[in-house]
């Protein structure tokens, strides 16, 4: 059984067939029920392994799930929008999400939560901070691998770009980012988190024309969510100090 399961690439049956036999005997399963049991367990195991692989490949810095989100701490409009986005319909239509807000209000939690949900639904996801993306783009260009990098980037079902606005870019970095994001525009979805409102994006790119084009393309038919409020982390620190 182990040899044949290994040859047929059925790891659950290979490692757990004795458990399945005992369960079937305890419940007095007929042959059809036993066969259904082992095939169901194998399918569930394979699906979970696929989810785990996609989550690992996404390179999330940590795991944040939507069910852990403090919806009652968010503005009602924002919490309703997050619940709506959980359907992941925005990915099917190639729409973007831009989450604006001060540090600590839940932007990254929301983006990672949606990313993990997408992984669970069979989507290929990439998480990366914008500064790290600029660095990787420059490195790939130096190594003459920029075309391959762009091709891989475009093939993701969802790309999460975190921390736009924390550092400024030089002309080369801004142009590389603009070109890369333009290739996904209205085809594949992007989630961007930023601490800056759109009228301040010029502070990042240092080019009014490029900034205007970037905002125009990313926001066209996009879901824009502005989270206002105090930092969760700051509030928790204050509560801890006062306890």
Coordinates of C-alpha atoms in Angstrom, one line a residue:
X1 CA 0.0 0.0 0.0
X2 CA 2.8 2.4 0.9
X3 CA 4.8 1.7 -2.3
X4 CA 1.7 2.0 -4.5
X5 CA 0.5 5.2 -2.7
X6 CA 4.0 6.7 -3.1
X7 CA 4.0 5.8 -6.8
X8 CA 0.6 7.3 -7.3
X9 CA 1.5 10.4 -5.2
X10 CA -1.1 9.8 -2.6
X11 CA 0.7 10.9 0.6
X12 CA -2.3 10.9 2.9
X13 CA -3.2 7.3 2.1
X14 CA 0.5 6.3 2.4
X15 CA 0.9 7.8 5.8
X16 CA -2.6 7.3 7.3
X17 CA -4.2 4.2 5.7
X18 CA -4.2 2.3 9.0
X19 CA -6.1 5.1 10.7
X20 CA -8.6 5.1 7.8
X21 CA -9.0 1.3 8.1
X22 CA -9.7 1.6 11.8
X23 CA -12.2 4.4 11.4
X24 CA -14.0 2.4 8.7
X25 CA -14.1 -0.7 10.9
X26 CA -15.3 1.3 13.9
X27 CA -18.1 2.8 11.9
X28 CA -18.8 -0.5 10.0
X29 CA -18.4 1.2 6.6
X30 CA -19.2 -0.7 3.5
X31 CA -16.5 -0.8 0.7
X32 CA -18.0 2.3 -1.1
X33 CA -18.0 4.3 2.2
X34 CA -14.4 3.3 2.9
X35 CA -13.2 4.3 -0.6
X36 CA -15.1 7.6 -0.3
X37 CA -13.4 8.2 3.1
X38 CA -9.8 7.7 1.9
X39 CA -10.3 9.7 -1.3
X40 CA -12.0 12.5 0.6
X41 CA -9.1 12.6 3.1
X42 CA -6.5 12.6 0.3
X43 CA -8.3 15.5 -1.5
X44 CA -8.6 17.5 1.7
X45 CA -4.9 16.9 2.5
X46 CA -3.9 17.9 -1.1
X47 CA -6.0 21.1 -0.9
X48 CA -4.5 22.1 2.4
X49 CA -1.0 21.4 1.1
X50 CA -1.7 23.7 -1.9
X51 CA -2.9 26.4 0.4
X52 CA 0.2 26.1 2.6
X53 CA 2.4 26.3 -0.5
X54 CA 0.7 29.4 -1.8
X55 CA 0.8 31.2 1.5
X56 CA 4.5 30.4 1.8
X57 CA 5.2 31.5 -1.7
X58 CA 3.4 34.8 -1.1
X59 CA 6.1 35.8 1.4
X60 CA 3.8 37.4 4.0
X61 CA 5.9 38.8 6.8
X62 CA 3.4 37.3 9.3
X63 CA 0.0 35.7 9.1
X64 CA -3.0 38.0 9.7
X65 CA -6.5 36.6 9.1
X66 CA -9.6 38.6 8.4
X67 CA -11.5 36.9 11.2
X68 CA -8.9 38.4 13.6
X69 CA -9.6 41.9 12.4
X70 CA -11.2 44.3 15.0
X71 CA -14.1 45.3 12.8
X72 CA -15.8 47.3 15.6
X73 CA -12.7 49.5 15.9
X74 CA -12.9 50.5 12.2
X75 CA -15.2 53.1 10.8
X76 CA -18.5 51.5 9.8
X77 CA -18.0 52.3 6.1
X78 CA -14.5 50.7 6.2
X79 CA -15.7 47.5 8.0
X80 CA -18.6 47.1 5.5
X81 CA -16.2 47.6 2.6
X82 CA -13.8 44.9 4.0
X83 CA -16.6 42.5 4.3
X84 CA -17.6 43.1 0.8
X85 CA -14.1 42.7 -0.5
X86 CA -13.9 39.2 1.1
X87 CA -15.8 37.8 -1.9
X88 CA -12.5 38.4 -3.8
X89 CA -14.6 39.5 -6.8
X90 CA -12.2 42.4 -7.3
X91 CA -9.5 39.9 -8.3
X92 CA -11.7 38.4 -11.0
X93 CA -12.3 41.8 -12.5
X94 CA -8.7 43.0 -12.2
X95 CA -9.6 45.9 -9.9
X96 CA -7.2 47.5 -7.4
X97 CA -7.6 48.3 -3.8
X98 CA -5.9 51.3 -2.2
X99 CA -5.9 51.6 1.6
X100 CA -4.9 54.9 3.0
X101 CA -4.3 55.7 6.7
X102 CA -1.9 56.5 9.4
X103 CA 0.5 53.8 10.7
X104 CA -1.2 51.2 13.0
X105 CA -4.8 51.5 11.8
X106 CA -5.0 48.1 10.2
X107 CA -3.9 48.6 6.6
X108 CA -1.4 45.8 6.5
X109 CA -3.7 43.5 8.5
X110 CA -6.5 44.0 5.9
X111 CA -4.2 43.5 2.9
X112 CA -2.6 40.4 4.3
X113 CA -6.0 39.0 5.4
X114 CA -7.3 39.4 1.8
X115 CA -4.1 37.9 0.5
X116 CA -4.4 34.8 2.6
X117 CA -8.1 34.5 1.7
X118 CA -7.0 34.6 -2.0
X119 CA -4.4 31.9 -1.3
X120 CA -7.1 29.7 0.2
X121 CA -9.2 30.2 -2.9
X122 CA -6.4 29.0 -5.2
X123 CA -5.0 32.3 -6.2
X124 CA -1.2 33.0 -6.5
X125 CA -0.3 36.0 -4.4
X126 CA 2.8 38.1 -3.8
X127 CA 3.4 40.4 -0.8
X128 CA 6.2 42.9 -0.9
X129 CA 6.9 46.3 0.5
X130 CA 7.4 49.1 -2.1
X131 CA 10.9 49.9 -1.0
X132 CA 11.9 46.2 -1.4
X133 CA 10.2 46.1 -4.8
X134 CA 12.2 49.0 -6.0
X135 CA 15.4 47.4 -4.8
X136 CA 14.6 44.1 -6.6
X137 CA 13.7 45.9 -9.8
X138 CA 17.1 47.7 -9.8
X139 CA 19.0 44.5 -9.0
X140 CA 17.2 42.6 -11.8
X141 CA 18.0 45.4 -14.2
X142 CA 21.7 45.3 -13.2
X143 CA 21.7 41.5 -13.8
X144 CA 19.8 41.9 -17.2
X145 CA 16.9 40.0 -15.7
X146 CA 14.3 42.8 -15.7
X147 CA 12.2 41.2 -18.5
X148 CA 12.0 37.9 -16.6
X149 CA 11.1 39.7 -13.3
X150 CA 8.3 41.6 -15.0
X151 CA 6.9 38.5 -16.5
X152 CA 6.8 36.7 -13.2
X153 CA 5.3 39.8 -11.5
X154 CA 2.5 40.1 -14.0
X155 CA 1.5 36.5 -13.6
X156 CA 0.4 36.8 -10.0
X157 CA -3.3 36.9 -9.5
X158 CA -2.9 39.4 -6.7
X159 CA 0.1 41.6 -5.7
X160 CA 0.1 43.4 -2.3
X161 CA 2.4 46.5 -2.2
X162 CA 2.8 47.6 1.4
X163 CA 4.3 50.8 2.9
X164 CA 4.1 53.2 -0.1
X165 CA 5.1 56.6 1.2
X166 CA 7.6 55.8 3.9
X167 CA 10.6 56.6 1.7
X168 CA 11.1 58.6 -1.5
X169 CA 12.5 57.2 -4.8
X170 CA 15.0 58.5 -7.3
X171 CA 14.0 59.0 -10.9
X172 CA 15.1 55.5 -12.0
X173 CA 13.1 53.8 -9.2
X174 CA 10.0 55.8 -9.9
X175 CA 10.1 55.1 -13.6
X176 CA 10.7 51.3 -13.0
X177 CA 7.7 51.2 -10.6
X178 CA 5.4 53.1 -12.9
X179 CA 6.3 50.8 -15.8
X180 CA 5.8 47.7 -13.8
X181 CA 2.4 48.7 -12.4
X182 CA 1.2 50.0 -15.7
X183 CA 1.7 46.5 -17.1
X184 CA -0.8 45.0 -14.6
X185 CA -3.2 47.9 -14.9
X186 CA -6.9 46.8 -15.4
X187 CA -5.6 43.2 -16.0
X188 CA -4.5 41.9 -12.6
X189 CA -5.3 43.3 -9.1
X190 CA -3.0 45.2 -6.8
X191 CA -3.5 46.1 -3.2
X192 CA -1.6 49.2 -2.1
X193 CA -1.3 50.4 1.5
X194 CA -0.1 54.0 2.0
X195 CA 0.2 56.5 4.7
X196 CA -0.1 59.4 2.3
X197 CA -3.2 60.8 0.6
X198 CA -3.0 61.1 -3.2
X199 CA -2.2 64.8 -3.2
X200 CA 1.0 64.0 -1.3
X201 CA 2.2 61.2 -3.6
X202 CA 4.4 63.7 -5.5
X203 CA 6.6 63.7 -2.3
X204 CA 7.5 60.1 -3.1
X205 CA 8.0 60.2 -6.8
X206 CA 9.4 63.8 -7.2
X207 CA 7.8 64.1 -10.6
X208 CA 4.3 65.7 -11.0
X209 CA 3.6 64.3 -14.4
X210 CA 4.6 60.7 -13.4
X211 CA 2.7 61.0 -10.1
X212 CA -0.5 62.2 -11.9
X213 CA -0.3 59.3 -14.3
X214 CA 0.4 56.8 -11.5
X215 CA -2.6 58.0 -9.5
X216 CA -4.9 58.0 -12.5
X217 CA -4.1 54.5 -13.6
X218 CA -4.1 52.9 -10.1
X219 CA -7.4 54.6 -9.0
X220 CA -9.3 54.0 -12.2
X221 CA -12.3 51.7 -11.1
X222 CA -10.4 51.0 -7.9
X223 CA -11.7 50.6 -4.3
X224 CA -10.2 53.4 -2.3
X225 CA -10.5 53.1 1.5
X226 CA -9.4 55.8 3.9
X227 CA -9.0 54.6 7.5
X228 CA -9.1 57.4 10.0
X229 CA -8.4 56.9 13.6
X230 CA -5.8 56.2 16.3
X231 CA -3.2 53.6 15.9
X232 CA -4.2 50.2 17.3
X233 CA -0.7 49.6 18.6
X234 CA -0.5 53.1 20.2
X235 CA -3.9 52.5 21.9
X236 CA -2.8 49.0 23.2
X237 CA 0.4 50.5 24.5
X238 CA -1.5 53.2 26.3
X239 CA -3.9 50.7 27.8
X240 CA -0.9 48.5 28.9
X241 CA 0.8 51.5 30.5
X242 CA -2.4 52.5 32.4
X243 CA -3.2 48.9 33.5

